[in-house]
Amino acid sequence: MQPMSGMPSQDGRDPVEREARFVIPATVEQVVLVASLFWALAANRPFFAAALHGRDSADPATWGFVLAVAVMLVAVHFLVLVLVSNRWTVKPVLAVLVIATAFATYYMARFGVYLDPSMLRNVLRTDATEARELLAPALLAQLLLYAGVPLLLLWRVRIVNRSWPKATLVRAAALLAAFAVAIAALLAVFQPMASLMRNHREVRYLITPANMLWSLGAVAAADARGVAVPRQPIALDAKPGPAWAQRRRPMVVVLVIGETARAANWGLNGYARQTTPQLATLPVINFSDVTSCGTNTEVSLPCMFAPVGRRDYDEARIRGTEGVLHVLARAGVAVHWRDNQSGCKGVCDGLSNDSVQSLNAPGLCSDGRCLDEGLAYGLDQRLEKAQGAQLLVLHQLGNHGPSYFRRYPKSFARFQPACENDDLQRCSRDEIVNAYDNALLYTDHVLAHLIQLLRARAASVDSMLLYVSDHGESLGENRLFLHGMPYAIAPDVQTKVPMVMWLSDGMRGALGLDLDCLRRRAALPAAHDHLFHTLLGVLDVSTALYEPRWDLTHDCRAPALAAQSR
Ligand SMILES: [Zn+2]
């Protein structure tokens, strides 16, 4: 029988009263204070580890420092959250943050991730397939503990109803008190804190969940600026250069944008393992010291197509203006972008493009992912019909982690045992490196296959292949995994990338290129910054934006060589 309201139920208690037993009455300020305390203590282990680096744990001053910093974290989070909370918003705001923070702390602790604006942008652009690969059983336990329990408590909180004059008064007093506490705590540790922030500015991106709120605000502000202003066209003077009139054959440049391949594991660079056996048998030119513009795709991709990239880095300018693909298209080069990943990040907007997924290449796609061989699909027919000057950009899935083992067919699983778990923590470092190297073997195969296709048509089409990776990867060095470290402190393994060039004989002749000269150039430092000008030089598009010293081929082409010998 359903007990009626006010009627004693079987256990002798009023149901209204029984429900009230599980309710936690609290004010907005109390709830926010508890949440701030919880996060300061439970979500900031990486921050405290970084802040305490080099300090003696036996020294009482260290404990004073820890206490003051913890108080400061609580006060700052309290201040920010109280400002956006009232009795209606406090629970939804905290609920979203509880979940986001549980995810964030997991990845920060596991992979050494810093949640700066560029990392957050990367996270926001993660597609469903990428997200699925990042989910691991250990994450579930973390979520249950750090999100499940707090959410349960939050759910049972009933915000105390107060008259608005009283609520306003309490709010103002709480804000003032928090502000005073934050200042007092800051003054107590000002000296060490100031030197920490001066020497390791990136540490602030470990303060959780403030890092997410800050980065989210920065990304939203940048996007709002970007939406307000359409991409500015550049190089309006771009036009075909003098060589176009003399060409007898069509010219096709294939630019392969690699993913997460690092220079340190590249066979052609002298890695202990031969991870590039097929390229090693081909007459390719290997650039052995190439630096990427960023440590994640979101930064590197727009930057590598910009006229000025890392050498005078300005994210707003790069995102706000067109890149080299638009300049080439304006001069009459037929540009096509083929994607096997998460899109071109704006650099191919408005240009011809397709995705491997949409090609229905037989046997190459499953679970929303395709193997990189799909990038070559239909290339031979394209070469057969080729006219004029063409640039085909192929955006690889490459060594996209953490599931390296999903990036190659079984026949490339040469290095064993290879990690076959989406959760890297379940594998030994050797197994992780084995899977990573197997994925490189597959990229080696894809590139060699593309070169074979170009070679087979070399009698009728002058062609070139240029491969460069977008950024590197950490494979457990200094306990770091994956990539995306703030650029200033990123290890070399995340910023040094492989780059390889191949040219058909006809192409070499058309460019008047001295290969020995280019080989010597390839041993010197190069960077993503060279891409814009090298493409303009090779495809002979003239514009005032072209800077010969950033064109890797310039000094090795006939007119420059002739000028040198004069
Ligand atoms: Zn990438």
XYZ file of C-alpha atoms and ligand atoms in Angstrom:
567
model
C 0.000 0.000 0.000
C 1.240 3.434 -0.878
C 1.568 5.460 2.380
C -0.279 8.748 2.154
C 1.406 11.981 3.052
C 1.500 12.541 6.789
C 0.554 8.954 7.521
C 3.186 6.874 9.351
C 4.718 4.253 7.066
C 5.806 0.774 8.037
C 9.068 1.844 9.680
C 7.055 4.285 11.773
C 8.472 7.472 10.235
C 6.896 10.180 8.172
C 8.090 9.830 4.516
C 8.717 13.560 4.322
C 10.866 13.349 7.414
C 12.613 10.227 6.085
C 13.525 12.043 2.869
C 14.808 14.987 4.884
C 17.349 12.751 6.599
C 19.327 12.475 3.345
C 19.283 16.156 2.586
C 22.284 18.392 3.261
C 21.132 21.956 3.856
C 23.827 24.472 2.845
C 24.357 27.985 1.577
C 25.882 28.713 -1.833
C 29.075 29.849 -0.116
C 29.365 26.671 1.933
C 28.936 24.422 -1.106
C 31.522 26.375 -3.108
C 33.954 26.331 -0.192
C 33.710 22.543 0.164
C 34.169 22.105 -3.602
C 37.214 24.417 -3.585
C 38.733 22.520 -0.667
C 38.110 19.192 -2.369
C 39.788 20.286 -5.608
C 42.744 21.944 -3.896
C 43.485 18.682 -2.105
C 42.361 16.049 -4.620
C 43.010 17.527 -8.062
C 46.344 19.318 -7.753
C 48.931 16.628 -7.223
C 50.845 17.482 -10.453
C 50.802 21.168 -9.499
C 52.165 20.557 -6.003
C 54.774 18.154 -7.381
C 55.977 20.847 -9.811
C 55.802 23.628 -7.210
C 57.765 21.583 -4.665
C 60.384 20.403 -7.122
C 63.828 20.769 -5.569
C 62.511 21.502 -2.059
C 63.488 19.532 1.009
C 60.437 17.745 2.438
C 62.093 17.623 5.899
C 62.361 21.404 6.009
C 59.490 23.002 8.025
C 59.555 25.926 5.578
C 58.433 23.509 2.850
C 55.328 22.629 4.849
C 54.584 26.281 5.460
C 54.873 26.822 1.703
C 52.515 23.905 0.967
C 49.970 25.194 3.464
C 50.036 28.760 2.139
C 49.784 27.599 -1.478
C 46.882 25.273 -0.621
C 45.048 28.098 1.162
C 45.655 30.311 -1.846
C 44.246 27.695 -4.236
C 41.116 27.329 -2.099
C 40.624 31.094 -1.834
C 41.130 31.755 -5.553
C 38.781 28.982 -6.661
C 36.248 30.130 -4.074
C 36.415 33.714 -5.360
C 35.949 32.769 -8.997
C 33.171 30.244 -8.373
C 31.186 32.382 -5.959
C 31.130 35.116 -8.591
C 29.350 32.829 -11.088
C 27.145 31.008 -8.579
C 23.746 31.758 -7.141
C 21.160 29.402 -5.668
C 20.045 28.280 -9.144
C 23.408 28.022 -10.941
C 25.638 26.663 -8.193
C 24.702 23.001 -8.564
C 24.861 22.762 -12.390
C 28.124 24.744 -12.495
C 29.772 22.556 -9.876
C 28.407 19.347 -11.416
C 29.957 20.147 -14.818
C 33.246 21.137 -13.172
C 33.315 18.009 -10.986
C 33.092 15.793 -14.087
C 35.531 17.858 -16.174
C 38.024 17.967 -13.307
C 37.882 14.216 -12.772
C 38.762 13.680 -16.457
C 41.423 16.385 -16.400
C 43.238 15.121 -13.307
C 43.340 11.633 -14.779
C 45.056 12.735 -18.005
C 47.293 15.271 -16.290
C 48.628 12.719 -13.831
C 48.931 9.964 -16.408
C 50.401 11.692 -19.403
C 51.921 14.873 -17.976
C 49.353 16.994 -19.837
C 49.244 20.762 -19.206
C 45.775 22.215 -19.760
C 46.805 25.428 -21.497
C 44.595 27.066 -24.154
C 46.165 25.143 -27.044
C 45.708 21.818 -25.217
C 42.101 22.697 -24.398
C 41.458 23.561 -28.044
C 42.880 20.163 -28.939
C 40.549 18.499 -26.409
C 37.496 20.387 -27.667
C 38.225 19.317 -31.258
C 38.646 15.657 -30.316
C 36.215 13.584 -32.314
C 34.200 10.660 -30.972
C 36.610 8.033 -32.312
C 39.600 9.739 -30.702
C 37.698 10.053 -27.431
C 36.818 6.352 -27.454
C 40.477 5.411 -27.749
C 41.328 7.572 -24.753
C 38.859 5.823 -22.469
C 40.447 3.238 -20.235
C 39.151 1.038 -17.393
C 41.376 2.889 -14.918
C 39.584 6.077 -15.895
C 36.283 4.553 -14.791
C 37.590 3.975 -11.259
C 38.890 7.532 -11.157
C 35.545 8.894 -12.345
C 33.608 6.889 -9.762
C 35.761 8.192 -6.942
C 36.403 11.771 -8.009
C 33.147 12.510 -9.823
C 30.608 9.897 -8.658
C 30.940 10.507 -4.920
C 30.997 14.344 -5.140
C 28.019 14.308 -7.528
C 26.072 12.102 -5.122
C 26.715 14.551 -2.292
C 25.952 17.550 -4.480
C 22.674 15.970 -5.518
C 21.565 15.776 -1.880
C 22.430 19.403 -1.156
C 19.448 21.693 -0.642
C 20.403 25.346 -1.017
C 19.107 27.284 1.982
C 16.605 29.941 1.049
C 17.588 33.386 2.293
C 16.112 36.825 1.875
C 17.972 38.716 -0.831
C 19.374 41.494 1.434
C 20.807 38.847 3.719
C 22.097 36.760 0.768
C 23.777 39.815 -0.768
C 25.386 40.770 2.538
C 26.734 37.257 3.153
C 27.971 37.062 -0.452
C 29.841 40.358 -0.186
C 31.377 39.390 3.160
C 32.447 35.989 1.777
C 34.068 37.562 -1.288
C 35.916 40.080 0.836
C 37.111 37.419 3.254
C 38.280 35.158 0.419
C 40.094 38.048 -1.210
C 41.840 38.917 2.063
C 42.830 35.287 2.668
C 44.178 34.936 -0.895
C 46.273 38.089 -0.521
C 47.568 37.063 2.918
C 48.532 33.613 1.616
C 50.210 35.136 -1.429
C 52.232 37.557 0.702
C 53.362 34.682 2.914
C 54.937 32.866 -0.053
C 55.491 35.767 -2.423
C 59.222 35.254 -2.983
C 59.234 31.544 -3.886
C 55.912 31.884 -5.738
C 57.164 34.764 -7.875
C 60.328 32.928 -8.832
C 58.350 29.757 -9.593
C 55.997 31.665 -11.911
C 58.900 33.494 -13.535
C 60.974 30.391 -14.201
C 58.146 27.921 -14.825
C 55.221 29.949 -16.070
C 53.607 26.821 -17.462
C 53.104 25.452 -13.931
C 50.007 27.642 -13.631
C 48.344 25.391 -16.193
C 48.486 22.603 -13.628
C 46.244 24.482 -11.170
C 42.978 22.570 -11.466
C 40.177 23.375 -12.288
C 41.264 27.013 -12.722
C 43.356 25.934 -15.747
C 40.240 24.694 -17.536
C 38.246 27.832 -16.762
C 41.104 30.085 -17.858
C 41.876 28.144 -21.038
C 38.206 27.874 -21.950
C 37.896 31.648 -21.607
C 41.029 32.200 -23.721
C 39.829 29.861 -26.490
C 36.334 31.399 -26.499
C 37.804 34.910 -26.684
C 40.137 33.926 -29.550
C 37.291 32.222 -31.426
C 35.022 35.237 -30.931
C 37.720 37.431 -32.458
C 38.187 34.917 -35.284
C 34.466 34.740 -36.055
C 34.185 38.514 -36.100
C 36.970 38.859 -38.669
C 37.027 36.548 -41.712
C 40.408 35.097 -42.698
C 42.414 37.843 -44.301
C 43.662 37.016 -47.778
C 47.436 37.240 -48.217
C 49.725 37.494 -51.235
C 47.120 39.085 -53.499
C 49.962 39.554 -55.995
C 50.545 35.778 -56.344
C 50.925 34.722 -59.964
C 52.570 31.962 -61.991
C 56.328 32.427 -62.286
C 58.383 32.424 -65.524
C 58.981 28.640 -65.470
C 55.296 27.889 -66.091
C 55.577 28.872 -69.787
C 58.544 26.537 -70.320
C 57.077 23.424 -68.709
C 56.452 20.582 -71.081
C 54.776 18.240 -68.643
C 52.212 18.574 -65.869
C 53.709 19.037 -62.415
C 52.269 17.254 -59.364
C 53.521 17.877 -55.840
C 52.283 15.453 -53.184
C 52.620 16.878 -49.691
C 52.102 14.287 -46.946
C 51.392 15.745 -43.514
C 52.442 13.109 -41.008
C 50.930 12.642 -37.558
C 52.858 12.229 -34.299
C 55.969 10.782 -36.001
C 59.084 11.755 -34.083
C 62.559 12.185 -35.507
C 64.193 10.075 -32.784
C 62.520 6.846 -34.000
C 62.960 7.511 -37.723
C 65.152 4.856 -39.345
C 66.636 7.273 -41.895
C 67.846 9.424 -38.990
C 69.980 6.607 -37.660
C 67.555 5.148 -35.090
C 68.847 1.814 -33.779
C 65.898 0.070 -35.438
C 65.194 0.232 -39.144
C 61.709 1.763 -39.070
C 62.012 3.035 -42.664
C 63.228 -0.030 -44.610
C 61.370 0.809 -47.832
C 62.354 4.486 -47.985
C 65.952 3.434 -47.311
C 66.028 1.660 -50.695
C 64.715 4.746 -52.550
C 66.669 7.839 -53.651
C 65.008 10.103 -51.076
C 66.512 13.128 -49.361
C 66.138 12.916 -45.604
C 66.092 16.142 -43.594
C 67.579 15.035 -40.322
C 67.098 18.082 -38.086
C 63.583 19.450 -38.528
C 61.717 21.360 -35.822
C 57.930 21.482 -35.669
C 56.001 24.661 -35.023
C 53.832 23.202 -32.285
C 53.434 20.165 -30.075
C 49.887 19.405 -31.165
C 47.946 19.287 -34.436
C 45.816 22.339 -33.661
C 48.909 24.540 -33.433
C 51.219 22.892 -35.967
C 48.844 22.603 -38.886
C 47.849 26.259 -39.340
C 51.392 27.342 -38.408
C 53.217 25.195 -40.973
C 51.173 26.705 -43.820
C 51.763 30.284 -42.678
C 54.362 32.657 -44.193
C 55.776 33.348 -40.720
C 55.333 30.515 -38.272
C 57.377 29.795 -35.170
C 60.126 32.355 -35.832
C 57.747 35.150 -34.841
C 54.844 33.175 -33.471
C 51.490 34.917 -33.329
C 48.535 32.568 -33.036
C 45.933 35.259 -33.730
C 47.677 36.324 -36.935
C 48.109 32.739 -38.124
C 44.473 31.817 -37.446
C 43.254 35.107 -38.895
C 44.959 34.876 -42.281
C 45.071 32.505 -45.225
C 47.937 30.074 -45.693
C 50.067 28.872 -48.571
C 47.329 26.661 -50.048
C 45.150 29.696 -50.801
C 48.136 31.580 -52.236
C 49.001 28.688 -54.575
C 45.355 28.300 -55.619
C 45.171 32.021 -56.394
C 48.137 31.668 -58.768
C 46.472 28.792 -60.605
C 47.816 25.679 -58.847
C 45.068 23.049 -58.513
C 45.050 22.335 -54.763
C 43.305 19.342 -53.228
C 43.269 18.269 -49.574
C 42.619 14.648 -48.658
C 42.086 13.976 -44.989
C 42.455 10.818 -42.962
C 42.203 12.518 -39.598
C 40.323 15.319 -37.884
C 40.215 17.853 -40.719
C 42.503 20.574 -42.021
C 42.072 23.058 -39.103
C 41.011 25.802 -41.484
C 43.997 25.709 -43.835
C 41.955 24.212 -46.715
C 38.726 26.176 -46.136
C 36.983 26.796 -49.428
C 39.415 24.598 -51.378
C 38.760 21.224 -52.994
C 38.908 18.452 -50.387
C 37.686 14.986 -49.494
C 38.261 12.405 -46.779
C 39.444 8.806 -46.942
C 36.325 7.866 -44.983
C 34.110 9.148 -47.800
C 35.952 7.188 -50.494
C 34.703 3.778 -49.357
C 38.128 2.308 -50.013
C 37.569 -1.449 -49.669
C 39.052 -3.163 -46.598
C 40.741 -0.072 -45.175
C 38.165 1.370 -42.791
C 36.590 0.088 -39.583
C 35.213 1.686 -36.402
C 35.297 5.153 -37.926
C 39.013 4.965 -38.725
C 40.825 4.234 -41.994
C 44.349 3.043 -42.632
C 46.593 5.585 -44.358
C 46.857 3.534 -47.559
C 43.439 5.021 -48.371
C 45.200 8.336 -48.990
C 46.617 6.900 -52.239
C 43.188 5.834 -53.460
C 42.615 7.062 -57.017
C 46.026 8.771 -57.220
C 47.037 6.891 -60.351
C 43.897 8.008 -62.221
C 44.581 11.556 -61.033
C 48.137 11.375 -62.415
C 46.862 9.960 -65.693
C 44.590 12.968 -66.166
C 46.981 15.526 -64.657
C 47.327 18.950 -66.263
C 49.146 22.103 -65.250
C 50.435 22.435 -61.714
C 48.857 20.488 -58.878
C 49.351 20.195 -55.160
C 47.809 17.220 -53.433
C 47.934 17.386 -49.640
C 47.492 14.063 -47.840
C 46.777 14.361 -44.122
C 47.753 11.142 -42.397
C 46.428 9.415 -39.308
C 50.064 8.331 -38.912
C 51.102 7.476 -35.359
C 48.068 8.982 -33.672
C 48.104 7.758 -30.081
C 47.563 6.307 -27.637
C 46.301 3.351 -29.695
C 49.358 3.006 -31.936
C 48.482 -0.640 -32.587
C 45.314 0.412 -34.428
C 47.341 2.421 -36.953
C 48.798 -0.483 -38.932
C 47.643 -3.784 -40.455
C 48.745 -7.013 -38.729
C 51.428 -7.594 -41.359
C 53.352 -4.574 -40.000
C 53.416 -5.822 -36.402
C 57.115 -6.624 -36.776
C 58.419 -5.368 -33.425
C 57.046 -7.623 -30.686
C 55.517 -7.767 -28.148
C 53.543 -4.658 -29.086
C 51.142 -2.866 -26.764
C 47.632 -3.787 -27.888
C 45.683 -1.891 -25.272
C 44.115 1.560 -25.592
C 45.311 2.170 -22.028
C 49.085 2.708 -22.236
C 49.364 2.144 -18.490
C 48.627 -1.539 -19.048
C 51.709 -1.967 -21.230
C 55.416 -1.892 -20.549
C 57.470 0.893 -22.105
C 59.038 -1.581 -24.524
C 55.609 -2.724 -25.685
C 54.522 0.882 -26.224
C 57.661 1.676 -28.246
C 57.191 -1.523 -30.281
C 53.648 -0.517 -31.261
C 54.815 3.021 -32.024
C 57.652 1.749 -34.229
C 55.314 -0.631 -36.053
C 53.116 2.347 -36.920
C 56.227 4.091 -38.329
C 56.944 1.001 -40.437
C 53.500 1.407 -41.917
C 54.051 5.106 -42.689
C 57.307 4.068 -44.388
C 55.266 1.694 -46.526
C 52.592 4.289 -47.352
C 55.232 6.835 -48.435
C 57.144 4.286 -50.513
C 53.895 3.224 -52.166
C 53.076 6.848 -53.060
C 56.571 7.284 -54.529
C 56.096 4.124 -56.597
C 52.857 5.516 -58.034
C 54.567 8.807 -58.919
C 57.554 6.975 -60.384
C 55.375 4.815 -62.609
C 54.017 7.984 -64.272
C 57.324 9.861 -64.287
C 57.563 9.759 -68.089
C 54.433 11.885 -68.446
C 54.193 13.800 -65.127
C 56.941 15.648 -63.249
C 56.391 14.905 -59.587
C 57.664 15.419 -56.101
C 56.749 14.007 -52.707
C 57.387 15.919 -49.525
C 56.633 14.306 -46.189
C 56.796 16.096 -42.851
C 55.232 15.191 -39.494
C 53.164 17.720 -37.522
C 54.869 17.124 -34.147
C 56.594 14.383 -32.196
C 55.607 12.233 -29.225
C 56.813 11.356 -25.753
C 57.104 7.626 -25.171
C 57.766 7.569 -21.442
C 60.893 9.740 -21.277
C 60.716 11.630 -17.946
C 57.448 9.759 -17.394
C 55.768 11.779 -20.139
C 53.503 10.239 -22.750
C 51.720 11.548 -25.859
C 52.302 15.202 -26.783
C 50.974 18.733 -26.303
C 53.476 20.076 -23.760
C 53.671 23.883 -23.755
C 56.142 24.680 -26.540
C 58.678 26.485 -24.346
C 59.275 23.445 -22.148
C 58.468 20.672 -24.635
C 61.133 17.971 -24.880
C 62.899 17.462 -28.228
C 61.018 14.216 -28.826
C 57.832 16.286 -29.171
C 59.280 18.985 -31.456
C 61.799 17.157 -33.672
C 60.084 15.543 -36.642
C 61.051 13.500 -39.700
C 60.981 15.106 -43.155
C 61.673 13.406 -46.471
C 61.731 14.619 -50.073
C 61.640 12.672 -53.313
C 61.717 14.064 -56.848
C 61.234 12.440 -60.241
C 64.100 12.943 -62.697
C 61.864 15.173 -64.806
C 61.033 17.297 -61.766
C 64.686 17.635 -60.848
C 65.430 18.713 -64.418
C 62.510 21.161 -64.520
C 63.731 22.788 -61.305
C 67.404 22.643 -62.318
C 67.987 21.098 -58.914
C 71.413 19.885 -57.759
C 70.660 16.857 -55.565
C 74.073 16.807 -53.884
C 73.571 20.408 -52.910
C 70.111 19.568 -51.548
C 71.564 16.624 -49.584
C 74.020 18.966 -47.930
C 71.165 21.354 -47.126
C 69.164 18.453 -45.662
C 71.814 17.875 -42.997
C 71.377 21.420 -41.687
C 68.565 22.562 -39.372
C 65.167 23.090 -40.970
C 61.687 23.827 -39.639
C 57.995 23.950 -40.446
C 58.663 27.607 -41.228
C 60.368 26.478 -44.442
C 57.256 24.851 -45.891
C 55.445 27.982 -47.131
C 58.415 29.316 -49.091
C 59.654 25.936 -50.324
C 56.236 25.192 -51.883
C 56.168 28.616 -53.549
C 59.677 28.018 -54.872
C 59.098 24.512 -56.183
C 55.744 25.334 -57.800
C 57.187 28.640 -59.043
C 54.543 31.019 -57.761
C 55.827 34.546 -57.455
C 54.693 36.942 -54.757
C 56.363 39.621 -52.670
C 55.765 37.382 -49.616
C 58.241 34.794 -50.913
C 61.493 34.739 -48.923
C 64.216 32.772 -50.761
C 66.197 32.071 -47.582
C 63.235 30.078 -46.216
C 63.002 28.014 -49.425
C 64.962 24.799 -48.802
C 65.543 24.297 -52.527
C 66.414 27.876 -53.489
C 70.200 27.774 -53.219
C 70.310 24.418 -55.033
C 68.287 25.424 -58.093
C 69.956 26.383 -61.389
C 69.583 30.206 -61.337
C 70.910 30.400 -57.780
C 73.772 27.999 -58.550
C 74.689 30.013 -61.635
C 74.679 33.186 -59.572
C 76.954 31.518 -56.995
C 79.533 30.462 -59.600
C 79.608 33.939 -61.122
Zn 49.079 15.903 -34.538
